[in-house]
Tab-separated table of C-alpha atoms in Angstrom:
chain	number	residue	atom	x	y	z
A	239	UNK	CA	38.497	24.146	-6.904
A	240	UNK	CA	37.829	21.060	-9.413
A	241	UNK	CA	37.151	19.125	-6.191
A	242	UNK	CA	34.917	21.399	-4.575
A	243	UNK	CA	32.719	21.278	-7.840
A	244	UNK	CA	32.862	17.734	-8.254
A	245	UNK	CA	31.878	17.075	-4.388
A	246	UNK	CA	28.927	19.704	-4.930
A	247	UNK	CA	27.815	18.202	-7.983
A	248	UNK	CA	28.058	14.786	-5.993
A	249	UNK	CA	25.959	16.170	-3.108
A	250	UNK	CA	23.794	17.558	-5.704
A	251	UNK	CA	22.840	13.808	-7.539
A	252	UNK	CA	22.700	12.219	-4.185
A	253	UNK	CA	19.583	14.462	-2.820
A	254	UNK	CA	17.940	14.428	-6.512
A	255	UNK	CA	18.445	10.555	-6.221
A	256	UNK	CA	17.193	10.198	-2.816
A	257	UNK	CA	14.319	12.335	-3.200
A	258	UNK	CA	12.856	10.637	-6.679
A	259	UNK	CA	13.645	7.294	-4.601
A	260	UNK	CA	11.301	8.836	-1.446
A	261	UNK	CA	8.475	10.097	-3.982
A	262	UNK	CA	8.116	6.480	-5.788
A	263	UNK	CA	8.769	5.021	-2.133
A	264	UNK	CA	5.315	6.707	-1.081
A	265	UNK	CA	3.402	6.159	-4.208
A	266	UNK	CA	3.780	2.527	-3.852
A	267	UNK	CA	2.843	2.662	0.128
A	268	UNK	CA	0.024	4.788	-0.641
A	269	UNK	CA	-1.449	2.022	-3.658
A	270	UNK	CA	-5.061	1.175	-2.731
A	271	UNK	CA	-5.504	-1.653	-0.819
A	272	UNK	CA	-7.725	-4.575	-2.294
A	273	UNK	CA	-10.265	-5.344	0.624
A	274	UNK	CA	-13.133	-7.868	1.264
A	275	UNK	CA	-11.704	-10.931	-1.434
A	276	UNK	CA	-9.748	-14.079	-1.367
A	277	UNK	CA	-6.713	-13.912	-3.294
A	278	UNK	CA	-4.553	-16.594	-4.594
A	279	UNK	CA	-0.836	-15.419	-4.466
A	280	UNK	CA	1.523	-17.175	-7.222
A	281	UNK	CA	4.891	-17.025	-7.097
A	282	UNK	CA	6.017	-18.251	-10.929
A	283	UNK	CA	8.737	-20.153	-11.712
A	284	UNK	CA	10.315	-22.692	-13.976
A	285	UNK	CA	12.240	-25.286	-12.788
A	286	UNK	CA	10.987	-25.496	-9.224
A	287	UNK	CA	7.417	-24.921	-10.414
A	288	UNK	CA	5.090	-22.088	-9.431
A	289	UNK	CA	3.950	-21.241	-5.773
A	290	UNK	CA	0.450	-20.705	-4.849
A	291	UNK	CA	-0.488	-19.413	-1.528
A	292	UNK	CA	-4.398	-18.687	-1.234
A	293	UNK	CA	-5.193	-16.149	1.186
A	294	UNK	CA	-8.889	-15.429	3.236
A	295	UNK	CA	-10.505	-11.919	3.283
A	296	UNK	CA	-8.428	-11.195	6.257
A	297	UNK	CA	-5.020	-12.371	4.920
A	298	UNK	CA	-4.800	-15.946	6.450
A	299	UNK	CA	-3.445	-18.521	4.966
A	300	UNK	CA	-5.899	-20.994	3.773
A	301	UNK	CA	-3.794	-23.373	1.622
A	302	UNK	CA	-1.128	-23.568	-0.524
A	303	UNK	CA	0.312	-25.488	-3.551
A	304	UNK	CA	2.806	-25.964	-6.301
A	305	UNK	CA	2.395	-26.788	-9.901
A	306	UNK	CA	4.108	-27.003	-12.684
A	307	UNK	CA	2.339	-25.276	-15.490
A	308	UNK	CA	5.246	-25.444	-18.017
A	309	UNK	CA	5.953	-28.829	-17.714
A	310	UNK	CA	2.373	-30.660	-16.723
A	311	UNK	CA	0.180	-28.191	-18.292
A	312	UNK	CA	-3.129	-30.087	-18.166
A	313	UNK	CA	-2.650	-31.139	-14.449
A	314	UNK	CA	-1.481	-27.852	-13.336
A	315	UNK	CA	-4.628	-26.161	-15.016
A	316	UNK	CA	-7.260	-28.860	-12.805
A	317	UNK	CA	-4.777	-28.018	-9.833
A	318	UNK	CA	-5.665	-24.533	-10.161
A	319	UNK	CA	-9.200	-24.207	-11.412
A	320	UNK	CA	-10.513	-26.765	-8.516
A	321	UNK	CA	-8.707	-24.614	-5.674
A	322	UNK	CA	-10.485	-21.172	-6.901
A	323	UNK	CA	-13.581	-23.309	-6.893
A	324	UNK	CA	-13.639	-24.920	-3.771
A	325	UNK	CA	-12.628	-21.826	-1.914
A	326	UNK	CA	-14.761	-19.614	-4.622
A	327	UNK	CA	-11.870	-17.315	-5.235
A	328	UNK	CA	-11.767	-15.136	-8.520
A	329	UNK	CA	-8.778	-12.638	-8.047
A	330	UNK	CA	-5.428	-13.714	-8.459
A	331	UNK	CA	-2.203	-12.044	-7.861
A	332	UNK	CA	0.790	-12.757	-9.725
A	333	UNK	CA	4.228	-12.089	-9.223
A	334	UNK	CA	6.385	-10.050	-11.628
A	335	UNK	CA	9.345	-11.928	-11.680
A	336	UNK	CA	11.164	-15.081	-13.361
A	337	UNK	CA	8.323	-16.888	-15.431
A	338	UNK	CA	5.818	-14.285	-15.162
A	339	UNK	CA	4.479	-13.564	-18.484
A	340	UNK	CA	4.635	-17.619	-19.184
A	341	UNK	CA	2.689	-18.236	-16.289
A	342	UNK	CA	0.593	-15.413	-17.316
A	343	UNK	CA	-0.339	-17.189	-20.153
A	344	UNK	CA	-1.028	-20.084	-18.751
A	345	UNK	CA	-3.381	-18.585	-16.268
A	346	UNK	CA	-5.691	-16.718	-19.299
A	347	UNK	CA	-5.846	-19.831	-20.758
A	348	UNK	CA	-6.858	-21.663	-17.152
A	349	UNK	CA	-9.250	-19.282	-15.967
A	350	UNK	CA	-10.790	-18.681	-19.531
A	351	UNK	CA	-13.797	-21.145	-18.572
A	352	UNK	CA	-14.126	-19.422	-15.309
A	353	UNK	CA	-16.659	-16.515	-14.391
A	354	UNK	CA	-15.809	-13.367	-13.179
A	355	UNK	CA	-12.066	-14.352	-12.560
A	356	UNK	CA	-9.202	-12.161	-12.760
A	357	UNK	CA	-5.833	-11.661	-12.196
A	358	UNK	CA	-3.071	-8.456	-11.308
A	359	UNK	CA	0.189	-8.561	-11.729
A	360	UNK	CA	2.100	-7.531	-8.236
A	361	UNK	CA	5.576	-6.980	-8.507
A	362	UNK	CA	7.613	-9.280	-5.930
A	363	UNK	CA	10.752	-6.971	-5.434
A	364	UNK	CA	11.783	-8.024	-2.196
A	365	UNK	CA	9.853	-10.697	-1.259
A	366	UNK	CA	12.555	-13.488	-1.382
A	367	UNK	CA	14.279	-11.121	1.189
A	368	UNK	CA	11.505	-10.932	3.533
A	369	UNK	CA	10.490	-14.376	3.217
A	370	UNK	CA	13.926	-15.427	5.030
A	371	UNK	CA	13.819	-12.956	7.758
A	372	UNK	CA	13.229	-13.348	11.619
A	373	UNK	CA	9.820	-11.358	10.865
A	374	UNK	CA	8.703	-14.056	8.226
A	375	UNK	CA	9.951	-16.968	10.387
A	376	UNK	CA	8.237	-15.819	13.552
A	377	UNK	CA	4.820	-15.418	11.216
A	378	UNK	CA	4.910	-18.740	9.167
A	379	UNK	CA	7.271	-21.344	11.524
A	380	UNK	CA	8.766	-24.528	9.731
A	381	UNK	CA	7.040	-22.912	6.744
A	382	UNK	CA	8.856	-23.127	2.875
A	383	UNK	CA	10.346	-19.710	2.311
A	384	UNK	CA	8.720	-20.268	-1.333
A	385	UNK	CA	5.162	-20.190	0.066
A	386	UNK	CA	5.904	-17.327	2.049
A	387	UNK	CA	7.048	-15.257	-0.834
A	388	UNK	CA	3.465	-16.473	-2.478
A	389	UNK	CA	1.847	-15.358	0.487
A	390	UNK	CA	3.665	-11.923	0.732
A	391	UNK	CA	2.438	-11.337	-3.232
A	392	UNK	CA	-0.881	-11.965	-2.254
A	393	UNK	CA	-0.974	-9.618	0.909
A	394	UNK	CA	0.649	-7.479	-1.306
A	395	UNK	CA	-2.995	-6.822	-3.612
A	396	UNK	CA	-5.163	-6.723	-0.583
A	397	UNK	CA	-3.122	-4.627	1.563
A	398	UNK	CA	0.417	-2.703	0.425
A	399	UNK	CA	1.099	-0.917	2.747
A	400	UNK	CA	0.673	-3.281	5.286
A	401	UNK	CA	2.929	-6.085	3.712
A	402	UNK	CA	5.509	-3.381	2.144
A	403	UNK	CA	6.453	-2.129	5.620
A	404	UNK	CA	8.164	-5.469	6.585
A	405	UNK	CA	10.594	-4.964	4.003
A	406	UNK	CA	14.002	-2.604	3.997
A	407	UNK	CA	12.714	0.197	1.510
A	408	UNK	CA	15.719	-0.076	-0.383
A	409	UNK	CA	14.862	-3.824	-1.426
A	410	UNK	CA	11.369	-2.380	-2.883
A	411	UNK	CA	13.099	-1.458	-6.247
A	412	UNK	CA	11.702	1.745	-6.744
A	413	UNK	CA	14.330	4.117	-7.227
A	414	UNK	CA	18.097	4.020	-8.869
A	415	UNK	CA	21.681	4.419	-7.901
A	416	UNK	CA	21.090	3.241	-4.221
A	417	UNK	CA	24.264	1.400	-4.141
A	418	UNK	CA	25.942	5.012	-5.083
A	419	UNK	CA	24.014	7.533	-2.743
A	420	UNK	CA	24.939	8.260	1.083
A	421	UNK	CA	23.490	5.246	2.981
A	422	UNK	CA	22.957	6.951	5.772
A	423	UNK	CA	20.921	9.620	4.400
A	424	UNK	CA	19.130	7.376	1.806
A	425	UNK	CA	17.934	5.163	4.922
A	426	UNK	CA	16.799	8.257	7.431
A	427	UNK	CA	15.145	9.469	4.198
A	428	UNK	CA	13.131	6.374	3.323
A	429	UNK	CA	11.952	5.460	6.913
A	430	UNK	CA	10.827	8.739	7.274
A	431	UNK	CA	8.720	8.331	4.411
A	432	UNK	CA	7.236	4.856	5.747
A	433	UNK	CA	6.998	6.504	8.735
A	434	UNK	CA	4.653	8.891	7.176
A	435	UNK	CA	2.657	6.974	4.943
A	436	UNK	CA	1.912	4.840	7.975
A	437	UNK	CA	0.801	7.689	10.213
A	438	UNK	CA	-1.301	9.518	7.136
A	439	UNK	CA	-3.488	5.799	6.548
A	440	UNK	CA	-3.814	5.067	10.325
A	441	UNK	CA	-3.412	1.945	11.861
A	442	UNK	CA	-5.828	-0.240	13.352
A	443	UNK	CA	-4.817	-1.103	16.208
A	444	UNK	CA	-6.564	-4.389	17.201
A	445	UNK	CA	-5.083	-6.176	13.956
A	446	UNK	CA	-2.972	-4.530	13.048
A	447	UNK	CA	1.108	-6.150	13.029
A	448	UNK	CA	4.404	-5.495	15.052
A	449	UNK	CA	5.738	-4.743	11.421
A	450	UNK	CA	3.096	-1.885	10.773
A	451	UNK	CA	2.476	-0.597	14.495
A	452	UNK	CA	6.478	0.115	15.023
A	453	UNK	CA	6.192	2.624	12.061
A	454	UNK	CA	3.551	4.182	13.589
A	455	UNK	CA	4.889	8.430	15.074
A	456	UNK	CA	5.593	7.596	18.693
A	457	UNK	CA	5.891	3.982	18.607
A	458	UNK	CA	9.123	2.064	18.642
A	459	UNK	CA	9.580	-1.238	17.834
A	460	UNK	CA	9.806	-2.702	21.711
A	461	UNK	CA	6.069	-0.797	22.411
A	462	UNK	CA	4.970	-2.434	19.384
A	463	UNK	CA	5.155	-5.533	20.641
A	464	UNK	CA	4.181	-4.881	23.814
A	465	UNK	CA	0.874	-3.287	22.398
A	466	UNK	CA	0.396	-6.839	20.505
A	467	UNK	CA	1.320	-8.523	23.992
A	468	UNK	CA	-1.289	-6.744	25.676
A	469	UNK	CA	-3.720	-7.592	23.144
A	470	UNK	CA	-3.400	-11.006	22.867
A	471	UNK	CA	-3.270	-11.105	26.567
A	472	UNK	CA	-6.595	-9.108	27.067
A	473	UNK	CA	-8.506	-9.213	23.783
A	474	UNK	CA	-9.343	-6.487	21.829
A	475	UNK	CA	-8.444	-2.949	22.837
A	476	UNK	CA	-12.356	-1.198	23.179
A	477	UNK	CA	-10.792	2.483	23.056
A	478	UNK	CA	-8.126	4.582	22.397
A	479	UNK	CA	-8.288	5.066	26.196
A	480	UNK	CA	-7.035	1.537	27.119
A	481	UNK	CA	-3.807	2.200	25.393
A	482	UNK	CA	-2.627	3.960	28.561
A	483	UNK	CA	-3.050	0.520	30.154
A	484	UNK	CA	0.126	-0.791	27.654
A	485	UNK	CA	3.278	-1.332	30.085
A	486	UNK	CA	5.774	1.596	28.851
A	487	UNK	CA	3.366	4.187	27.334
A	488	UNK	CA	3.179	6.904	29.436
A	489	UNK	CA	0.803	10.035	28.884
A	490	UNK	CA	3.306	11.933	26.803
A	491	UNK	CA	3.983	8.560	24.446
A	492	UNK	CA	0.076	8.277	24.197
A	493	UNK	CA	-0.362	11.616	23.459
A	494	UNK	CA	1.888	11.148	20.305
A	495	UNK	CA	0.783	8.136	18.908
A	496	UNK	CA	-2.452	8.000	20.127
A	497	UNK	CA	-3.897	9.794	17.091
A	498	UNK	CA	-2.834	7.617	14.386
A	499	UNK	CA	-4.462	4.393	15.810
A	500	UNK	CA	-7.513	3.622	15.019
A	501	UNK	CA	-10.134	1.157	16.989
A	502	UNK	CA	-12.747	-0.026	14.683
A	503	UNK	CA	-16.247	1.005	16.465
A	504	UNK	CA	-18.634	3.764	16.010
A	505	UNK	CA	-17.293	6.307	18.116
A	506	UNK	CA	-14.754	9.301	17.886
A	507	UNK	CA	-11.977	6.281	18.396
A	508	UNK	CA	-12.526	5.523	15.035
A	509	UNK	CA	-11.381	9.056	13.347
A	510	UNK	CA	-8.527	10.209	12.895
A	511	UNK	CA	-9.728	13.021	15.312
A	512	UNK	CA	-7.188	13.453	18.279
A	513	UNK	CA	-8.968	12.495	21.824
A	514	UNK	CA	-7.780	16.033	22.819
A	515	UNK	CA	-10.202	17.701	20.251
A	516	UNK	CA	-12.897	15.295	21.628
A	517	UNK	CA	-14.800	17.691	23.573
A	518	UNK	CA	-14.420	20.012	20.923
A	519	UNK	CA	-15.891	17.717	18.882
A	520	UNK	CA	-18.632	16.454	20.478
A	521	UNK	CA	-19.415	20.541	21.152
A	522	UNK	CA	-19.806	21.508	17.350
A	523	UNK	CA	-21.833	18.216	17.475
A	524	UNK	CA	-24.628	18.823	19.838
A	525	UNK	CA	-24.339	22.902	18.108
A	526	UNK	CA	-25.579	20.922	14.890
A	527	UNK	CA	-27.980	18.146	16.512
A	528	UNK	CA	-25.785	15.500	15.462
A	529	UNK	CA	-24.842	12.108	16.685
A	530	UNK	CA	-21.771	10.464	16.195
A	531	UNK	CA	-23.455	7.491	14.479
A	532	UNK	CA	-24.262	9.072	11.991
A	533	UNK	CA	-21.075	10.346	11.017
A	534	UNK	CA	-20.082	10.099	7.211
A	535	UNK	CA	-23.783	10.027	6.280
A	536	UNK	CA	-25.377	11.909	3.635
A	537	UNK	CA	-27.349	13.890	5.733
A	538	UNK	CA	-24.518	14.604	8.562
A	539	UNK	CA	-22.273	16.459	5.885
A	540	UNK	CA	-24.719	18.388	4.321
A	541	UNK	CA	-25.319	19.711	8.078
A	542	UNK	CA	-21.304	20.080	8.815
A	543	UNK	CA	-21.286	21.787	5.021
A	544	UNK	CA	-23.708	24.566	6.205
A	545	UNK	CA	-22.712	24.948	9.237
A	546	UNK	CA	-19.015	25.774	7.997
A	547	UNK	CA	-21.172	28.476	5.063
A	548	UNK	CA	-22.802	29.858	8.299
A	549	UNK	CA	-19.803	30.700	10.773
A	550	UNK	CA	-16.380	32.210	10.289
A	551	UNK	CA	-13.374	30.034	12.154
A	552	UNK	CA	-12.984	33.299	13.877
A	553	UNK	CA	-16.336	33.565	15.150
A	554	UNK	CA	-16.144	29.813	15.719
A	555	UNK	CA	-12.921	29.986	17.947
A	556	UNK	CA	-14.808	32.503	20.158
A	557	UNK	CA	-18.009	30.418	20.482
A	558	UNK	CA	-16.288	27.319	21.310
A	559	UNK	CA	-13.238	28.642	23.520
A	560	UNK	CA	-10.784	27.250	21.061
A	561	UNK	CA	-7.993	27.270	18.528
A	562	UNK	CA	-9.166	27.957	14.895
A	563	UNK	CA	-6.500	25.578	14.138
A	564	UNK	CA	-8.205	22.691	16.101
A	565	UNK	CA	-11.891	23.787	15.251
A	566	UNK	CA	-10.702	23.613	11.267
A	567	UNK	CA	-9.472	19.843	11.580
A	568	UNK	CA	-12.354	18.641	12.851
A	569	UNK	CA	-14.580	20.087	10.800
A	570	UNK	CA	-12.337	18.864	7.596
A	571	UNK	CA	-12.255	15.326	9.229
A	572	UNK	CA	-16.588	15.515	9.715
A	573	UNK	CA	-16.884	16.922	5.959
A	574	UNK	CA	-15.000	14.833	3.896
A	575	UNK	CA	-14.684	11.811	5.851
A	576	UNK	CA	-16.783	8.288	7.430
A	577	UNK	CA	-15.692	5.435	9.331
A	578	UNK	CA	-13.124	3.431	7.975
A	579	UNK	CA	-12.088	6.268	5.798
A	580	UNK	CA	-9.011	5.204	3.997
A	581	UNK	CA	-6.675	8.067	1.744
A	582	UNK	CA	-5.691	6.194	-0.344
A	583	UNK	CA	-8.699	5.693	-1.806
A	584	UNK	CA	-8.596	9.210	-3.005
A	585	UNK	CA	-5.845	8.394	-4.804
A	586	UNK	CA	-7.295	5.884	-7.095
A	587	UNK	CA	-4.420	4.325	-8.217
A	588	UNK	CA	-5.559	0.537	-8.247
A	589	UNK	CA	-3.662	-2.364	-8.655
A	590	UNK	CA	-4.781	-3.665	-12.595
A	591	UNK	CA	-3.437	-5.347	-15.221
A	592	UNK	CA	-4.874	-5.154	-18.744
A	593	UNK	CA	-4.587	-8.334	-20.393
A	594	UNK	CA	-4.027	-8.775	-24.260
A	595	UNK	CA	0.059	-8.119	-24.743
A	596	UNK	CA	2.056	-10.310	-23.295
A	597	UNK	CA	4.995	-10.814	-25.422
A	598	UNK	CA	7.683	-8.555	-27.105
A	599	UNK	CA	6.563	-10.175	-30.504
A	600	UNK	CA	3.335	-8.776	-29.127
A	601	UNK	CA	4.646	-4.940	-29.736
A	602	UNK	CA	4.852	-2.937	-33.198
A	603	UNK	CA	5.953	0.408	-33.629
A	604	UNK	CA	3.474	3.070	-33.593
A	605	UNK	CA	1.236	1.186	-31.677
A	606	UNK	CA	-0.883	2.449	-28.888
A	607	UNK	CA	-0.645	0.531	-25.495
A	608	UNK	CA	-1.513	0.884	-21.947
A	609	UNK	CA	0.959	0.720	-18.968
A	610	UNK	CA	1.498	1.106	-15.474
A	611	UNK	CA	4.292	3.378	-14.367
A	612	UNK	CA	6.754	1.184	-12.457
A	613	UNK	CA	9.704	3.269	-11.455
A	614	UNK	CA	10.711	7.021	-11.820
A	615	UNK	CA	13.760	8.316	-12.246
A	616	UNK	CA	15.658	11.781	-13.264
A	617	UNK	CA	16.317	10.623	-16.837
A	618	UNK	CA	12.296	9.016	-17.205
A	619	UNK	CA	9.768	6.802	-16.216
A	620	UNK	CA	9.623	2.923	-16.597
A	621	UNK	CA	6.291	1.595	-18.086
A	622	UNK	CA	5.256	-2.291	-17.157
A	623	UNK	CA	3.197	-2.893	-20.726
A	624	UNK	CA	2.802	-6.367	-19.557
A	625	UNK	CA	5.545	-7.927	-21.484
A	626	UNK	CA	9.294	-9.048	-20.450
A	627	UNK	CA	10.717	-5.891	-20.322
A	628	UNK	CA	9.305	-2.208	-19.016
A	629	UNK	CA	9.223	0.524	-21.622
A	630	UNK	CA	11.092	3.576	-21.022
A	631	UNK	CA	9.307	6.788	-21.417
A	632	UNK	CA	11.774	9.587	-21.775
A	633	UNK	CA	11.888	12.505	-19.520
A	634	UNK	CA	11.212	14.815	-22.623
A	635	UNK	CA	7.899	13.377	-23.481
A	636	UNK	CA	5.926	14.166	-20.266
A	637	UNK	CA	8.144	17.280	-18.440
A	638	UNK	CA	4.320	18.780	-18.556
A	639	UNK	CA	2.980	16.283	-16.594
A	640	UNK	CA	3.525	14.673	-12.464
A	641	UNK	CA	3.497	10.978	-13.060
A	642	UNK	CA	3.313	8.795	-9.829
A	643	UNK	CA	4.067	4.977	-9.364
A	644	UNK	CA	0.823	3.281	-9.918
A	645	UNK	CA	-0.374	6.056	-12.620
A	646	UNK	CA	-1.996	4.031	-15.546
A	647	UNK	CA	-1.024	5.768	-19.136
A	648	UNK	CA	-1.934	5.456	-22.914
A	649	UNK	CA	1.244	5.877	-24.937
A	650	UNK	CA	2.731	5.201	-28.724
A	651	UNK	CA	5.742	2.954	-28.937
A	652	UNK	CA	8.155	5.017	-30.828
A	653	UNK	CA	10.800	2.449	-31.226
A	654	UNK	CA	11.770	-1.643	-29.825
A	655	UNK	CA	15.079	-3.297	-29.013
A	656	UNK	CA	15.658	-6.395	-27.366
A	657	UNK	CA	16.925	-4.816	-23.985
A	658	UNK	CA	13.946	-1.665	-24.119
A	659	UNK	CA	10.978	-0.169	-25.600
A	660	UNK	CA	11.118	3.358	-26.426
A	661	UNK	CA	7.682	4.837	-25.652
């Protein structure tokens, strides 16, 4: 009988584990992405010097460096100051790990003379791993596995999701006792939820990597690549259509997938609207003397708005010879959306950093700081307050409140200790 309790209780702290592990899993996919700037990716270090990897609006590499900031101070700082100028970058993206808040330092010191430059810090957790991999090798050839991890902090501001998918979730450090939980059912759990966070975004298709399309519902990894094989082969893909051209996607495959690729042009292709509520579509369109093009405009969802006040779904689904189901996500997708809509916008949970405490000596008790949650787990919630060590905010302060990874929260440090700050 003991047994039987013990292996319940077991099961028990395995799913509670596993599912606080999934939750922080998809607040850190979901993080908004930082589009439209060039971003100079440093990977800090001591010894071996710090790793810069600067990065174009796109994600390209346009060159990289080392310095040595804690050794060769007043070189490092022209090293780095003439590279942000030359390419007229002012967002940097710093990783979390050995030599972070030094180099942090370092770089508020650097950039002080600089306008309109700032800096985030990312956390790396997993990028060593990736940078070794067959993915990482295939991207950057013959290329220092350092850079690469400089590069993968970098991609990791402008685009999360995109970069976080080429790493085993479990490497992401987001969770706790993953050496302890079922593998098995910690690994279906966590692909599921990449799987999902991929297919909720979209995916566009014509740039979007192996890595990111062979997450996508209905792909697998061997029609990923043939999608990017077919690409490269005959340029972009000009509508959803062509996809049926892709050696090994038949109609049902396209059918599945279909809807969570995106091809980035004015037309219906563009939505996250399934090409088999097209028709529908372009019905409650012409009903409301609306164009396509102007979809996401001011003036096309005040029309949508009052044309949903005017007509029941029932009445709808009679009009248009349709599910209410279908007629319902299309008008949701026409109210509240544009082109390019991304979620995770919604979510607001941007990547920042606020600057100012950088040191444990920096902390006093009672004080009132700002922090980023970090990780989440059963027991509380792990606060980056941009010093050495995350503060741990006990379960008992916020049981009131749903905190997420990424959530940014004023708090009073109740007590400090070399290993943790009590918050």
């Amino acid at each position: 009988d003991l047994a039987r309790v013990f292996d319940a209780a077991e099961k028990l702290a395995d799913k509670a584990a596993i599912s606080s592990f999934a939750e922080n899993l998809k607040s850190l996919l979901l993080t908004c992405p930082v589009r439209g700037r060039k971003i100079l990716g440093i990977d800090p270090g001591f010894k071996h010097g710090c790793k810069l990897a600067l990065i174009s609006e796109n994600g390209d590499l346009l060159e990289n460096s080392v310095i040595f900031p804690h050794e060769r101070k007043v070189e490092s700082k022209k090293v780095l100051v003439d590279l942000l100028k030359r390419h007229k970058c002012n967002l940097l993206a710093l990783g979390n790990g050995t030599a972070c808040r030094e180099t942090e330092t370092f770089i508020d010191e650097a950039i002080d003379s600089l306008e309109n430059v700032e800096y985030c810090i990312v956390s790396e957790q997993g990028a060593s791993i990736y940078s070794c991999t067959d993915v990482a090798k295939k991207e950057f050839p013959d290329m220092d596995t350092n850079i690469i991890s400089a590069i993968s902090i970098a991609r990791r501001l402008m685009d999360p999701l995109s970069e976080l998918v080429k790493i085993e979730p479990k490497h992401l450090g987001v969770g706790m006792y993953q050496h302890d939980v079922d593998e098995k059912s910690l690994n279906l759990t966590l692909n599921a939820v990449v799987c999902e966070s991929v297919s909720s975004v979209g995916v566009d298709v014509n740039c979007a990597s192996e890595s990111l399309l062979k997450h996508v519902a209905g792909l697998s990894e061997k029609k990923a690549q043939l999608i990017i094989e077919h690409r490269k082969l005959h340029g972009a893909f000009k509508s959803r259509e062509e996809l049926k051209k892709v050696k090994s996607i038949g109609p049902v495959g396209w059918t599945q997938m279909v809807g969570f690729l995106r091809i980035n042009n004015s037309s219906l292709d563009a939505t996250n609207i399934h090409p088999e509520s097209y028709e529908l579509s372009m019905k409650i369109l012409k009903n409301c003397k609306l164009k396509i093009d102007d979809f996401g405009s001011e003036n096309f969802t005040k029309k949508i708005k009052k044309f949903c006040d005017e007509n029941s779904l029932e009445s709808l689904a009679k009009k248009f010879n349709d599910e209410p189901e279908k007629i319902e996500c299309v008008l949701n997708t026409f109210k509240t959306e544009s082109f390019h809509h991304d979620i995770r916008n919604e979510k607001n949970l941007l990547p920042i950093f606020k600057r100012g405490i950088q040191k444990m000596s920096d902390l006093k008790k009672n004080q009132i700081v700002s922090g980023v949650v970090r990780n989440i787990v059963d027991f509380g919630a792990f606060i980056d307050l941009g010093v050495q060590q995350d503060g741990l905010l006990h379960v008992s302060k916020y049981r009131n409140v749903k905190l997420k990874l990424g959530d940014r929260v004023e708090l009073k440090i109740e007590s400090i200790d070399v290993n943790v700050v009590w918050v």
